mmCIF file of C-alpha atoms and ligand atoms in Angstrom:
data_model
loop_
_atom_site.group_PDB
_atom_site.id
_atom_site.type_symbol
_atom_site.label_atom_id
_atom_site.label_comp_id
_atom_site.label_asym_id
_atom_site.label_seq_id
_atom_site.Cartn_x
_atom_site.Cartn_y
_atom_site.Cartn_z
ATOM 1 C CA MET A 1 -0.739 8.174 -29.262
ATOM 2 C CA ASN A 2 -2.176 5.978 -32.008
ATOM 3 C CA LYS A 3 -0.021 3.177 -30.950
ATOM 4 C CA ILE A 4 -1.594 0.006 -28.915
ATOM 5 C CA TYR A 5 0.922 -1.090 -26.429
ATOM 6 C CA ASP A 6 0.589 -4.499 -25.325
ATOM 7 C CA VAL A 7 0.688 -3.843 -21.687
ATOM 8 C CA ILE A 8 0.214 -0.388 -19.722
ATOM 9 C CA ILE A 9 0.820 -0.394 -16.104
ATOM 10 C CA ILE A 10 -0.521 2.506 -13.989
ATOM 11 C CA GLY A 11 1.876 3.474 -11.175
ATOM 12 C CA ALA A 12 5.541 3.258 -10.469
ATOM 13 C CA GLY A 13 5.596 1.868 -6.800
ATOM 14 C CA PRO A 14 6.553 -1.562 -5.610
ATOM 15 C CA SER A 15 3.830 -3.190 -7.649
ATOM 16 C CA GLY A 16 4.054 -1.528 -10.858
ATOM 17 C CA ILE A 17 7.724 -1.560 -10.837
ATOM 18 C CA GLY A 18 7.690 -5.278 -9.790
ATOM 19 C CA VAL A 19 5.372 -6.498 -12.736
ATOM 20 C CA ALA A 20 7.421 -4.311 -15.021
ATOM 21 C CA THR A 21 10.592 -5.932 -14.245
ATOM 22 C CA LEU A 22 9.262 -9.104 -15.084
ATOM 23 C CA LEU A 23 7.864 -8.075 -18.340
ATOM 24 C CA LYS A 24 11.038 -6.875 -19.217
ATOM 25 C CA GLN A 25 12.734 -10.235 -18.106
ATOM 26 C CA MET A 26 10.234 -11.957 -20.524
ATOM 27 C CA ASN A 27 11.168 -9.910 -23.379
ATOM 28 C CA CYS A 28 8.080 -7.682 -23.844
ATOM 29 C CA LYS A 29 8.828 -5.291 -26.498
ATOM 30 C CA SER A 30 5.621 -3.275 -25.911
ATOM 31 C CA TYR A 31 4.860 -1.827 -22.328
ATOM 32 C CA LEU A 32 4.743 1.461 -20.542
ATOM 33 C CA ILE A 33 4.654 2.478 -16.821
ATOM 34 C CA LEU A 34 2.398 5.475 -16.438
ATOM 35 C CA GLU A 35 3.334 7.455 -13.535
ATOM 36 C CA LYS A 36 1.582 10.614 -12.152
ATOM 37 C CA GLU A 37 4.403 12.001 -10.190
ATOM 38 C CA GLU A 38 7.698 10.000 -9.983
ATOM 39 C CA ILE A 39 8.994 6.660 -9.221
ATOM 40 C CA GLY A 40 7.923 5.719 -5.349
ATOM 41 C CA SER A 41 5.848 8.827 -4.839
ATOM 42 C CA SER A 42 3.783 7.449 -2.223
ATOM 43 C CA PHE A 43 6.917 6.680 -0.202
ATOM 44 C CA LEU A 44 8.159 10.000 -0.769
ATOM 45 C CA ARG A 45 5.045 11.411 0.997
ATOM 46 C CA TRP A 46 5.455 9.089 4.204
ATOM 47 C CA PRO A 47 5.861 11.471 7.200
ATOM 48 C CA ASP A 48 9.954 11.740 7.629
ATOM 49 C CA GLU A 49 9.855 9.891 10.604
ATOM 50 C CA MET A 50 7.928 6.820 9.407
ATOM 51 C CA ARG A 51 9.644 3.592 8.694
ATOM 52 C CA PHE A 52 8.759 0.236 7.159
ATOM 53 C CA ILE A 53 7.317 -2.149 9.737
ATOM 54 C CA THR A 54 8.101 -5.228 8.271
ATOM 55 C CA PRO A 55 11.893 -5.712 8.698
ATOM 56 C CA SER A 56 14.582 -6.021 5.751
ATOM 57 C CA PHE A 57 17.655 -8.349 6.118
ATOM 58 C CA PRO A 58 20.023 -9.368 3.452
ATOM 59 C CA ALA A 59 19.418 -13.296 3.772
ATOM 60 C CA GLN A 60 19.053 -13.864 -0.146
ATOM 61 C CA GLY A 61 22.143 -15.955 -0.033
ATOM 62 C CA PHE A 62 20.383 -18.815 1.796
ATOM 63 C CA GLY A 63 17.156 -18.659 -0.469
ATOM 64 C CA GLN A 64 15.244 -16.014 2.100
ATOM 65 C CA THR A 65 14.722 -13.030 0.132
ATOM 66 C CA ASP A 66 14.496 -9.687 1.714
ATOM 67 C CA LEU A 67 10.983 -9.280 3.030
ATOM 68 C CA ASN A 68 10.718 -5.683 1.422
ATOM 69 C CA ALA A 69 12.234 -6.647 -1.950
ATOM 70 C CA ILE A 70 10.388 -6.710 -5.233
ATOM 71 C CA VAL A 71 12.805 -8.421 -7.238
ATOM 72 C CA PRO A 72 14.392 -11.790 -6.295
ATOM 73 C CA LYS A 73 18.369 -11.486 -5.386
ATOM 74 C CA THR A 74 17.775 -7.651 -4.465
ATOM 75 C CA SER A 75 17.578 -6.364 -0.816
ATOM 76 C CA PRO A 76 16.611 -3.022 0.517
ATOM 77 C CA ALA A 77 18.515 -3.844 3.662
ATOM 78 C CA TYR A 78 21.646 -4.291 1.735
ATOM 79 C CA THR A 79 21.145 -1.321 -0.718
ATOM 80 C CA LEU A 80 20.199 1.264 1.753
ATOM 81 C CA ASP A 81 21.800 -0.216 5.003
ATOM 82 C CA MET A 82 18.551 -0.351 6.810
ATOM 83 C CA GLU A 83 16.582 -2.765 8.657
ATOM 84 C CA HIS A 84 13.470 -0.514 8.766
ATOM 85 C CA PRO A 85 13.691 1.831 5.646
ATOM 86 C CA THR A 86 12.256 5.194 5.532
ATOM 87 C CA GLY A 87 9.809 6.284 2.817
ATOM 88 C CA LYS A 88 12.717 8.327 1.045
ATOM 89 C CA ALA A 89 15.125 5.470 1.289
ATOM 90 C CA TYR A 90 12.843 3.099 -0.120
ATOM 91 C CA SER A 91 11.907 5.105 -3.127
ATOM 92 C CA GLU A 92 15.670 5.141 -3.874
ATOM 93 C CA TYR A 93 15.638 1.342 -3.827
ATOM 94 C CA LEU A 94 12.712 1.410 -6.452
ATOM 95 C CA GLU A 95 14.529 4.078 -8.538
ATOM 96 C CA LEU A 96 17.470 1.742 -8.697
ATOM 97 C CA ILE A 97 15.385 -1.415 -9.817
ATOM 98 C CA ALA A 98 14.013 0.794 -12.605
ATOM 99 C CA GLU A 99 17.338 2.101 -13.767
ATOM 100 C CA HIS A 100 19.070 -1.329 -13.658
ATOM 101 C CA PHE A 101 16.216 -2.955 -15.644
ATOM 102 C CA MET A 102 15.720 0.168 -17.892
ATOM 103 C CA LEU A 103 12.044 0.183 -17.297
ATOM 104 C CA PRO A 104 10.046 2.427 -19.442
ATOM 105 C CA VAL A 105 8.618 4.787 -17.020
ATOM 106 C CA GLU A 106 6.799 7.843 -18.195
ATOM 107 C CA LYS A 107 6.457 10.214 -15.372
ATOM 108 C CA GLY A 108 4.119 13.058 -14.582
ATOM 109 C CA VAL A 109 1.531 11.349 -16.476
ATOM 110 C CA GLN A 110 -1.767 11.016 -14.634
ATOM 111 C CA VAL A 111 -4.327 8.562 -15.575
ATOM 112 C CA ASN A 112 -8.077 10.053 -15.382
ATOM 113 C CA ARG A 113 -9.936 7.484 -16.752
ATOM 114 C CA ILE A 114 -9.894 4.227 -18.520
ATOM 115 C CA ASP A 115 -12.462 2.578 -20.670
ATOM 116 C CA LYS A 116 -12.598 -0.875 -22.733
ATOM 117 C CA GLU A 117 -13.623 -0.852 -26.221
ATOM 118 C CA SER A 118 -13.906 -4.023 -27.934
ATOM 119 C CA ASP A 119 -10.363 -5.522 -27.820
ATOM 120 C CA PHE A 120 -8.373 -2.636 -26.183
ATOM 121 C CA PHE A 121 -8.167 -0.055 -23.390
ATOM 122 C CA ARG A 122 -8.275 3.621 -23.796
ATOM 123 C CA ILE A 123 -6.473 5.428 -21.271
ATOM 124 C CA GLU A 124 -7.383 9.052 -20.901
ATOM 125 C CA THR A 125 -4.339 10.945 -19.090
ATOM 126 C CA THR A 126 -3.163 14.346 -18.502
ATOM 127 C CA GLN A 127 -0.897 13.899 -21.485
ATOM 128 C CA GLY A 128 -3.413 12.434 -23.869
ATOM 129 C CA THR A 129 -4.816 9.139 -24.686
ATOM 130 C CA TYR A 130 -2.962 5.748 -24.672
ATOM 131 C CA GLN A 131 -4.168 2.676 -25.736
ATOM 132 C CA SER A 132 -3.342 -1.013 -24.697
ATOM 133 C CA GLN A 133 -4.301 -4.665 -25.252
ATOM 134 C CA TYR A 134 -3.783 -5.364 -21.208
ATOM 135 C CA VAL A 135 -3.782 -2.901 -18.215
ATOM 136 C CA VAL A 136 -2.055 -3.546 -14.839
ATOM 137 C CA TRP A 137 -3.641 -1.338 -12.151
ATOM 138 C CA ALA A 138 -0.895 -0.666 -9.592
ATOM 139 C CA ALA A 139 -1.874 2.710 -8.503
ATOM 140 C CA GLY A 140 -1.897 1.851 -4.568
ATOM 141 C CA GLU A 141 -3.901 2.943 -1.756
ATOM 142 C CA TYR A 142 -1.841 5.716 -0.045
ATOM 143 C CA GLN A 143 -2.373 8.708 -2.186
ATOM 144 C CA TYR A 144 -6.212 7.731 -1.914
ATOM 145 C CA PRO A 145 -7.139 8.325 1.784
ATOM 146 C CA ASP A 146 -10.686 7.867 2.945
ATOM 147 C CA LEU A 147 -11.126 11.710 3.837
ATOM 148 C CA GLN A 148 -14.791 11.302 4.973
ATOM 149 C CA PRO A 149 -15.140 8.267 7.181
ATOM 150 C CA PHE A 150 -17.636 9.957 9.428
ATOM 151 C CA PRO A 151 -19.454 13.346 9.620
ATOM 152 C CA GLY A 152 -16.980 16.383 10.533
ATOM 153 C CA ALA A 153 -14.001 14.310 9.385
ATOM 154 C CA GLU A 154 -12.842 17.472 7.469
ATOM 155 C CA PHE A 155 -12.184 19.295 10.641
ATOM 156 C CA GLY A 156 -9.410 16.624 11.501
ATOM 157 C CA VAL A 157 -6.242 16.127 9.348
ATOM 158 C CA HIS A 158 -5.554 12.670 7.726
ATOM 159 C CA ASN A 159 -2.320 10.928 8.812
ATOM 160 C CA SER A 160 -1.102 10.576 5.256
ATOM 161 C CA LEU A 161 -0.972 14.490 4.633
ATOM 162 C CA ILE A 162 1.407 14.935 7.531
ATOM 163 C CA SER A 163 4.975 15.282 6.210
ATOM 164 C CA SER A 164 6.695 15.392 9.640
ATOM 165 C CA TRP A 165 5.284 15.092 13.271
ATOM 166 C CA LYS A 166 7.720 17.735 13.921
ATOM 167 C CA ASP A 167 5.704 20.291 12.282
ATOM 168 C CA ILE A 168 2.562 19.754 14.248
ATOM 169 C CA GLU A 169 2.064 22.097 16.815
ATOM 170 C CA GLY A 170 0.182 21.321 20.360
ATOM 171 C CA ASN A 171 0.926 18.869 23.218
ATOM 172 C CA ASP A 172 -2.201 16.918 23.674
ATOM 173 C CA PHE A 173 -3.633 15.138 20.632
ATOM 174 C CA MET A 174 -6.576 12.735 19.682
ATOM 175 C CA VAL A 175 -5.802 10.220 17.231
ATOM 176 C CA ILE A 176 -8.701 8.376 15.746
ATOM 177 C CA GLY A 177 -7.686 4.584 14.718
ATOM 178 C CA GLY A 178 -5.817 2.089 16.358
ATOM 179 C CA TYR A 179 -3.934 -0.010 13.535
ATOM 180 C CA GLU A 180 -0.449 0.843 12.251
ATOM 181 C CA SER A 181 -0.943 4.522 11.018
ATOM 182 C CA GLY A 182 -2.728 5.524 14.424
ATOM 183 C CA MET A 183 -0.333 3.816 16.794
ATOM 184 C CA ASP A 184 2.822 5.146 14.269
ATOM 185 C CA ALA A 185 1.519 8.809 15.033
ATOM 186 C CA ALA A 186 1.044 8.412 18.736
ATOM 187 C CA TYR A 187 4.533 6.623 19.167
ATOM 188 C CA HIS A 188 6.171 9.771 16.956
ATOM 189 C CA LEU A 189 4.045 12.405 18.987
ATOM 190 C CA ALA A 190 5.290 10.541 22.125
ATOM 191 C CA ARG A 191 8.834 10.564 21.200
ATOM 192 C CA LEU A 192 8.476 14.558 21.083
ATOM 193 C CA GLY A 193 7.295 14.626 24.348
ATOM 194 C CA LYS A 194 3.599 15.023 23.514
ATOM 195 C CA ARG A 195 0.451 13.357 25.000
ATOM 196 C CA THR A 196 -1.769 11.399 22.705
ATOM 197 C CA THR A 197 -5.240 9.535 23.245
ATOM 198 C CA VAL A 198 -5.830 6.822 20.703
ATOM 199 C CA ILE A 199 -9.337 6.048 19.957
ATOM 200 C CA ALA A 200 -9.494 2.651 18.403
ATOM 201 C CA LYS A 201 -12.562 0.579 17.105
ATOM 202 C CA THR A 202 -10.703 -2.675 17.470
ATOM 203 C CA ASN A 203 -8.045 -3.480 19.954
ATOM 204 C CA THR A 204 -5.379 -4.441 17.512
ATOM 205 C CA TRP A 205 -2.685 -4.905 20.052
ATOM 206 C CA GLU A 206 -4.777 -7.516 21.849
ATOM 207 C CA ILE A 207 -5.939 -9.435 18.596
ATOM 208 C CA ASP A 208 -4.605 -13.148 18.956
ATOM 209 C CA ASN A 209 -3.472 -13.528 15.403
ATOM 210 C CA SER A 210 0.014 -13.582 13.753
ATOM 211 C CA ASP A 211 -1.287 -11.767 10.545
ATOM 212 C CA PRO A 212 0.048 -8.095 10.592
ATOM 213 C CA SER A 213 -2.936 -7.431 8.143
ATOM 214 C CA LEU A 214 -5.254 -8.051 11.262
ATOM 215 C CA ALA A 215 -3.264 -7.393 14.407
ATOM 216 C CA LEU A 216 -0.721 -4.547 15.363
ATOM 217 C CA SER A 217 2.505 -5.527 14.062
ATOM 218 C CA THR A 218 5.194 -6.899 16.420
ATOM 219 C CA TYR A 219 7.479 -3.956 15.460
ATOM 220 C CA THR A 220 4.692 -1.438 16.180
ATOM 221 C CA TYR A 221 3.926 -3.140 19.510
ATOM 222 C CA GLY A 222 7.531 -3.409 20.577
ATOM 223 C CA ARG A 223 7.860 0.443 20.028
ATOM 224 C CA ILE A 224 4.604 1.401 22.068
ATOM 225 C CA ARG A 225 4.582 -1.039 24.857
ATOM 226 C CA HIS A 226 6.478 0.875 27.393
ATOM 227 C CA LEU A 227 4.552 4.158 26.271
ATOM 228 C CA LEU A 228 1.272 2.501 27.201
ATOM 229 C CA ASP A 229 2.174 2.630 31.011
ATOM 230 C CA SER A 230 3.376 5.996 30.719
ATOM 231 C CA ASN A 231 1.120 9.267 30.686
ATOM 232 C CA LEU A 232 2.235 9.697 27.115
ATOM 233 C CA ILE A 233 -0.220 7.447 25.382
ATOM 234 C CA ASN A 234 -3.625 6.821 26.450
ATOM 235 C CA ILE A 235 -5.736 4.302 24.695
ATOM 236 C CA VAL A 236 -9.548 4.156 24.668
ATOM 237 C CA GLY A 237 -10.481 0.601 23.025
ATOM 238 C CA GLN A 238 -13.492 -0.691 21.461
ATOM 239 C CA THR A 239 -14.947 2.677 20.719
ATOM 240 C CA THR A 240 -16.036 4.073 17.252
ATOM 241 C CA VAL A 241 -16.112 7.648 16.513
ATOM 242 C CA VAL A 242 -19.271 8.755 14.773
ATOM 243 C CA GLN A 243 -18.752 12.382 14.516
ATOM 244 C CA ILE A 244 -16.487 15.406 15.199
ATOM 245 C CA GLU A 245 -17.832 18.960 15.813
ATOM 246 C CA ALA A 246 -15.837 22.031 15.539
ATOM 247 C CA LEU A 247 -16.160 24.537 18.363
ATOM 248 C CA SER A 248 -14.491 28.103 18.795
ATOM 249 C CA SER A 249 -12.304 26.525 21.305
ATOM 250 C CA GLY A 250 -11.369 23.311 19.966
ATOM 251 C CA TYR A 251 -13.246 20.007 18.802
ATOM 252 C CA ASN A 252 -15.781 17.772 20.365
ATOM 253 C CA ILE A 253 -15.286 14.013 19.258
ATOM 254 C CA TYR A 254 -18.457 11.833 19.740
ATOM 255 C CA THR A 255 -18.746 8.106 19.985
ATOM 256 C CA SER A 256 -21.248 5.534 19.443
ATOM 257 C CA ASN A 257 -21.228 4.775 23.014
ATOM 258 C CA ASP A 258 -22.414 8.265 23.734
ATOM 259 C CA GLN A 259 -18.777 9.675 25.192
ATOM 260 C CA VAL A 260 -17.886 13.028 24.155
ATOM 261 C CA TYR A 261 -14.136 13.732 23.994
ATOM 262 C CA PHE A 262 -12.680 17.393 23.707
ATOM 263 C CA THR A 263 -9.328 18.498 22.431
ATOM 264 C CA ASN A 264 -7.780 21.687 21.452
ATOM 265 C CA GLU A 265 -5.866 20.283 18.650
ATOM 266 C CA LYS A 266 -6.997 19.114 15.098
ATOM 267 C CA PRO A 267 -7.788 15.331 15.486
ATOM 268 C CA ILE A 268 -5.687 13.166 13.698
ATOM 269 C CA ILE A 269 -7.665 10.774 11.229
ATOM 270 C CA ALA A 270 -5.930 7.544 11.219
ATOM 271 C CA THR A 271 -8.907 5.424 9.979
ATOM 272 C CA GLY A 272 -7.566 4.262 6.561
ATOM 273 C CA PHE A 273 -7.895 4.706 2.677
ATOM 274 C CA ALA A 274 -10.373 4.637 0.123
ATOM 275 C CA GLY A 275 -7.801 3.226 -2.360
ATOM 276 C CA SER A 276 -7.022 3.811 -6.137
ATOM 277 C CA THR A 277 -9.619 1.400 -7.406
ATOM 278 C CA THR A 278 -12.261 3.824 -6.785
ATOM 279 C CA GLN A 279 -10.703 5.351 -9.805
ATOM 280 C CA ILE A 280 -11.894 2.427 -12.071
ATOM 281 C CA GLU A 281 -15.271 1.868 -10.537
ATOM 282 C CA ASN A 282 -16.690 1.488 -14.026
ATOM 283 C CA LEU A 283 -14.514 -1.564 -14.773
ATOM 284 C CA VAL A 284 -14.716 -3.647 -11.707
ATOM 285 C CA THR A 285 -17.238 -5.089 -9.316
ATOM 286 C CA ARG A 286 -17.081 -5.689 -5.732
ATOM 287 C CA GLY A 287 -17.221 -8.511 -3.025
ATOM 288 C CA LEU A 288 -18.924 -8.529 0.471
ATOM 289 C CA ASN A 289 -15.620 -6.889 1.978
ATOM 290 C CA HIS A 290 -15.756 -4.159 -0.634
ATOM 291 C CA GLU A 291 -12.760 -5.815 -2.474
ATOM 292 C CA VAL A 292 -12.445 -5.836 -6.037
ATOM 293 C CA LEU A 293 -13.476 -9.195 -7.522
ATOM 294 C CA VAL A 294 -10.637 -10.924 -9.435
ATOM 295 C CA ASN A 295 -10.165 -14.403 -10.724
ATOM 296 C CA GLU A 296 -7.207 -16.761 -9.857
ATOM 297 C CA SER A 297 -4.933 -14.710 -11.900
ATOM 298 C CA ASP A 298 -5.857 -11.289 -10.299
ATOM 299 C CA GLU A 299 -7.839 -10.343 -13.648
ATOM 300 C CA THR A 300 -10.922 -8.367 -12.653
ATOM 301 C CA ILE A 301 -13.921 -10.435 -13.156
ATOM 302 C CA ALA A 302 -15.880 -7.570 -14.782
ATOM 303 C CA THR A 303 -13.266 -6.625 -17.284
ATOM 304 C CA SER A 304 -11.040 -9.169 -19.111
ATOM 305 C CA GLY A 305 -7.546 -7.883 -19.653
ATOM 306 C CA LEU A 306 -7.512 -5.670 -16.454
ATOM 307 C CA PHE A 307 -5.430 -6.944 -13.565
ATOM 308 C CA LEU A 308 -4.846 -5.683 -9.969
ATOM 309 C CA ALA A 309 -1.646 -5.557 -8.221
ATOM 310 C CA GLY A 310 -0.778 -4.233 -4.868
ATOM 311 C CA PRO A 311 -2.440 -3.788 -1.218
ATOM 312 C CA GLU A 312 -5.931 -3.619 -2.634
ATOM 313 C CA LEU A 313 -5.786 -7.417 -3.693
ATOM 314 C CA ARG A 314 -7.846 -9.569 -1.663
ATOM 315 C CA HIS A 315 -8.824 -13.276 -2.118
ATOM 316 C CA THR A 316 -11.645 -14.154 0.337
ATOM 317 C CA ASP A 317 -9.774 -14.079 3.556
ATOM 318 C CA HIS A 318 -6.493 -13.505 2.096
ATOM 319 C CA ILE A 319 -5.561 -9.883 2.437
ATOM 320 C CA PHE A 320 -2.341 -8.890 0.360
ATOM 321 C CA CYS A 321 -1.719 -5.483 1.828
ATOM 322 C CA TYR A 322 2.105 -6.093 2.632
ATOM 323 C CA ILE A 323 4.877 -6.074 -0.097
ATOM 324 C CA TYR A 324 6.072 -9.538 1.025
ATOM 325 C CA LYS A 325 2.472 -10.895 0.299
ATOM 326 C CA PHE A 326 1.339 -9.345 -2.845
ATOM 327 C CA ARG A 327 5.047 -9.358 -4.612
ATOM 328 C CA GLN A 328 4.403 -13.221 -4.955
ATOM 329 C CA ARG A 329 1.552 -12.540 -7.224
ATOM 330 C CA PHE A 330 3.340 -10.298 -9.701
ATOM 331 C CA ALA A 331 4.654 -13.583 -11.627
ATOM 332 C CA VAL A 332 1.109 -15.088 -11.442
ATOM 333 C CA ILE A 333 0.069 -11.779 -13.413
ATOM 334 C CA ALA A 334 2.892 -11.830 -15.772
ATOM 335 C CA GLU A 335 2.582 -15.366 -16.666
ATOM 336 C CA THR A 336 -1.043 -14.992 -17.713
ATOM 337 C CA ILE A 337 -0.284 -11.883 -19.814
ATOM 338 C CA GLY A 338 3.197 -13.587 -21.144
ATOM 339 C CA ASN A 339 1.325 -16.823 -21.971
ATOM 340 C CA ARG A 340 -1.427 -14.635 -24.429
ATOM 341 C CA LEU A 341 1.132 -12.641 -25.769
ATOM 342 C CA LYS A 342 3.444 -15.695 -26.302
ATOM 343 C CA LEU A 343 6.475 -14.063 -24.168
ATOM 344 C CA ASP A 344 9.514 -16.152 -23.053
ATOM 345 C CA LEU A 345 8.406 -17.453 -19.645
ATOM 346 C CA ALA A 346 11.692 -19.023 -18.625
ATOM 347 C CA ILE A 347 12.241 -16.491 -15.854
ATOM 348 C CA LEU A 348 9.436 -17.656 -13.909
ATOM 349 C CA GLU A 349 11.337 -20.828 -12.997
ATOM 350 C CA ASP A 350 13.838 -18.199 -10.795
ATOM 351 C CA TYR A 351 10.839 -16.542 -9.200
ATOM 352 C CA LYS A 352 9.376 -19.815 -8.150
ATOM 353 C CA ARG A 353 12.611 -21.006 -6.852
ATOM 354 C CA GLU A 354 13.014 -17.587 -4.917
ATOM 355 C CA ASN A 355 9.508 -17.957 -3.231
ATOM 356 C CA PHE A 356 8.288 -15.043 -5.473
ATOM 357 C CA TYR A 357 5.304 -16.914 -6.934
ATOM 358 C CA LEU A 358 2.423 -17.901 -4.946
ATOM 359 C CA LYS A 359 -0.396 -19.406 -7.190
ATOM 360 C CA ASP A 360 -2.117 -21.938 -4.915
ATOM 361 C CA LEU A 361 -3.789 -19.803 -2.134
ATOM 362 C CA SER A 362 -4.800 -22.975 -0.248
ATOM 363 C CA MET A 363 -1.253 -23.193 1.075
ATOM 364 C CA CYS A 364 -1.339 -19.932 2.830
ATOM 365 C CA GLY A 365 -2.856 -18.979 6.110
ATOM 366 C CA GLU A 366 -1.610 -17.309 9.211
ATOM 367 C CA GLU A 367 -0.898 -19.872 11.921
ATOM 368 C CA CYS A 368 1.704 -19.831 14.618
ATOM 369 C CA GLN A 369 2.751 -22.670 16.882
ATOM 370 C CA CYS A 370 4.064 -20.438 19.416
HETATM 371 C C1 FAD B 1 1.254 3.597 7.495
HETATM 372 C C2 FAD B 1 1.824 2.619 6.502
HETATM 373 C C3 FAD B 1 2.783 1.939 6.642
HETATM 374 C C4 FAD B 1 3.188 0.940 5.835
HETATM 375 N N1 FAD B 1 4.276 -0.113 6.203
HETATM 376 C C5 FAD B 1 4.634 -1.040 5.426
HETATM 377 C C6 FAD B 1 5.562 -2.006 5.826
HETATM 378 O O1 FAD B 1 6.184 -1.958 6.549
HETATM 379 N N2 FAD B 1 5.570 -3.021 4.796
HETATM 380 C C7 FAD B 1 5.061 -3.123 3.520
HETATM 381 O O2 FAD B 1 4.977 -4.094 3.012
HETATM 382 N N3 FAD B 1 3.959 -2.292 3.324
HETATM 383 C C8 FAD B 1 3.681 -1.309 4.151
HETATM 384 N N4 FAD B 1 2.864 -0.487 3.838
HETATM 385 C C9 FAD B 1 1.850 -0.732 2.588
HETATM 386 C C10 FAD B 1 2.785 -0.208 1.472
HETATM 387 O O3 FAD B 1 2.856 0.976 1.637
HETATM 388 C C11 FAD B 1 2.123 -0.400 0.226
HETATM 389 O O4 FAD B 1 1.775 -1.703 0.245
HETATM 390 C C12 FAD B 1 2.822 -0.008 -1.016
HETATM 391 O O5 FAD B 1 3.069 1.373 -1.247
HETATM 392 C C13 FAD B 1 1.865 -0.454 -2.182
HETATM 393 O O6 FAD B 1 2.725 -0.508 -3.389
HETATM 394 P P1 FAD B 1 1.952 -0.119 -4.641
HETATM 395 O O7 FAD B 1 3.025 0.051 -5.716
HETATM 396 O O8 FAD B 1 0.855 -0.895 -4.867
HETATM 397 O O9 FAD B 1 1.484 1.366 -4.513
HETATM 398 P P2 FAD B 1 2.108 2.827 -4.219
HETATM 399 O O10 FAD B 1 3.219 2.810 -3.525
HETATM 400 O O11 FAD B 1 1.038 3.847 -3.773
HETATM 401 O O12 FAD B 1 2.564 3.074 -5.649
HETATM 402 C C14 FAD B 1 1.325 3.850 -6.471
HETATM 403 C C15 FAD B 1 1.994 4.595 -7.642
HETATM 404 O O13 FAD B 1 0.949 4.865 -8.381
HETATM 405 C C16 FAD B 1 1.006 6.278 -8.882
HETATM 406 N N5 FAD B 1 -0.416 6.566 -9.104
HETATM 407 C C17 FAD B 1 -1.447 6.859 -8.092
HETATM 408 N N6 FAD B 1 -2.638 7.041 -9.071
HETATM 409 C C18 FAD B 1 -2.094 7.244 -10.224
HETATM 410 C C19 FAD B 1 -2.854 7.639 -11.506
HETATM 411 N N7 FAD B 1 -4.176 7.891 -11.424
HETATM 412 N N8 FAD B 1 -2.182 7.932 -12.521
HETATM 413 C C20 FAD B 1 -0.916 7.409 -12.605
HETATM 414 N N9 FAD B 1 -0.110 7.178 -11.634
HETATM 415 C C21 FAD B 1 -0.793 6.942 -10.407
HETATM 416 C C22 FAD B 1 1.463 7.006 -7.613
HETATM 417 O O14 FAD B 1 1.888 8.152 -7.645
HETATM 418 C C23 FAD B 1 2.441 5.804 -7.131
HETATM 419 O O15 FAD B 1 3.569 6.287 -7.286
HETATM 420 C C24 FAD B 1 2.497 0.542 4.838
HETATM 421 C C25 FAD B 1 1.566 1.499 4.454
HETATM 422 C C26 FAD B 1 0.844 2.473 5.254
HETATM 423 C C27 FAD B 1 -0.084 3.522 5.043
#
């Protein structure tokens, strides 16, 4: 525990495994991944029925890597025989990558606190203190739901805490939140023959934007479109829930436009995640969208040597909340660390050729001609 590693990565999801794979290929000799549970544990928590929104397809032979791959020349579609992988299947893909590259993952090590002391980080964990020169924070969002988005939310159940929609008793539900999680919940409940009312602040299904970080994805819209005309899914749009009140017979849901909806069943809260960077608040500063402020190499502005990888990454209007987006920053982080540690950077040429390297963000933007 007195050893000072060159790099410690927190989290063995796609981001942590993705960055570690690059460090390995750059011949880094002194790095570790600390993982509180097991590889891909966020995906193992997905409801059994949930599937990737972004499709997987083995097109790597023609220079188009599978959208859900985290390493060039790999394909979840090919490995798993699935176009829209389940969480469990995707965690198997991550396991395979870690095994293939023989990545040093220490499982069952939960990071509780990180401090920077002069030139190195002290990382306090359930298994003792680790030290490193650089930290890559890759602990994701999924295991850090926002459980208190409004008063009374504790009377509901957050969608990330549901292991299977089959386990939910009742026939008539209220889902709060109209983005992917809320619509996915409504879709699976409808498939089980249950009625759902979705209360949505933003009409995501009507937004004229091709970015699935803003508008409902085409996959989800395609799944629910026919159900919107049935009596199984009812949508109340442009409505903000402000409170839930528990009654002896059920729950009252209050909205900002003075409507009250009653439901017998626990409301399903699908309003989003607080995110894991709440664990390192002492090391970061935040911008107008509450994003962690980072420089052009995804190194936090407040703490040099600390890098952010994964869905919480944001550069002004560019939101990196899908794998096909944030995977293109793994090489930018690895290049910066590699330069400072004088590692072999040759592998970066492969990543650039395979579209796994996006440095100039002025090139991206979500426009669609038709
Ligand atoms: C409903 C829903 C659907 C989605 N669908 C898609 C999709 O179709 N396509 C897509 O690209 N993305 C999708 N996403 C987003 C995707 O799940 C995330 O982008 C992805 O999981 C992020 O990867 P990550 O490695 O950054 O985080 P995670 O996968 O969450 O991995 C983080 C890891 O860190 C570990 N960890 C956390 N805290 C600590 C700690 N303190 N100490 C040690 N270890 C820790 C966790 O156990 C976990 O293994 C979806 C998300 C949701 C909520």
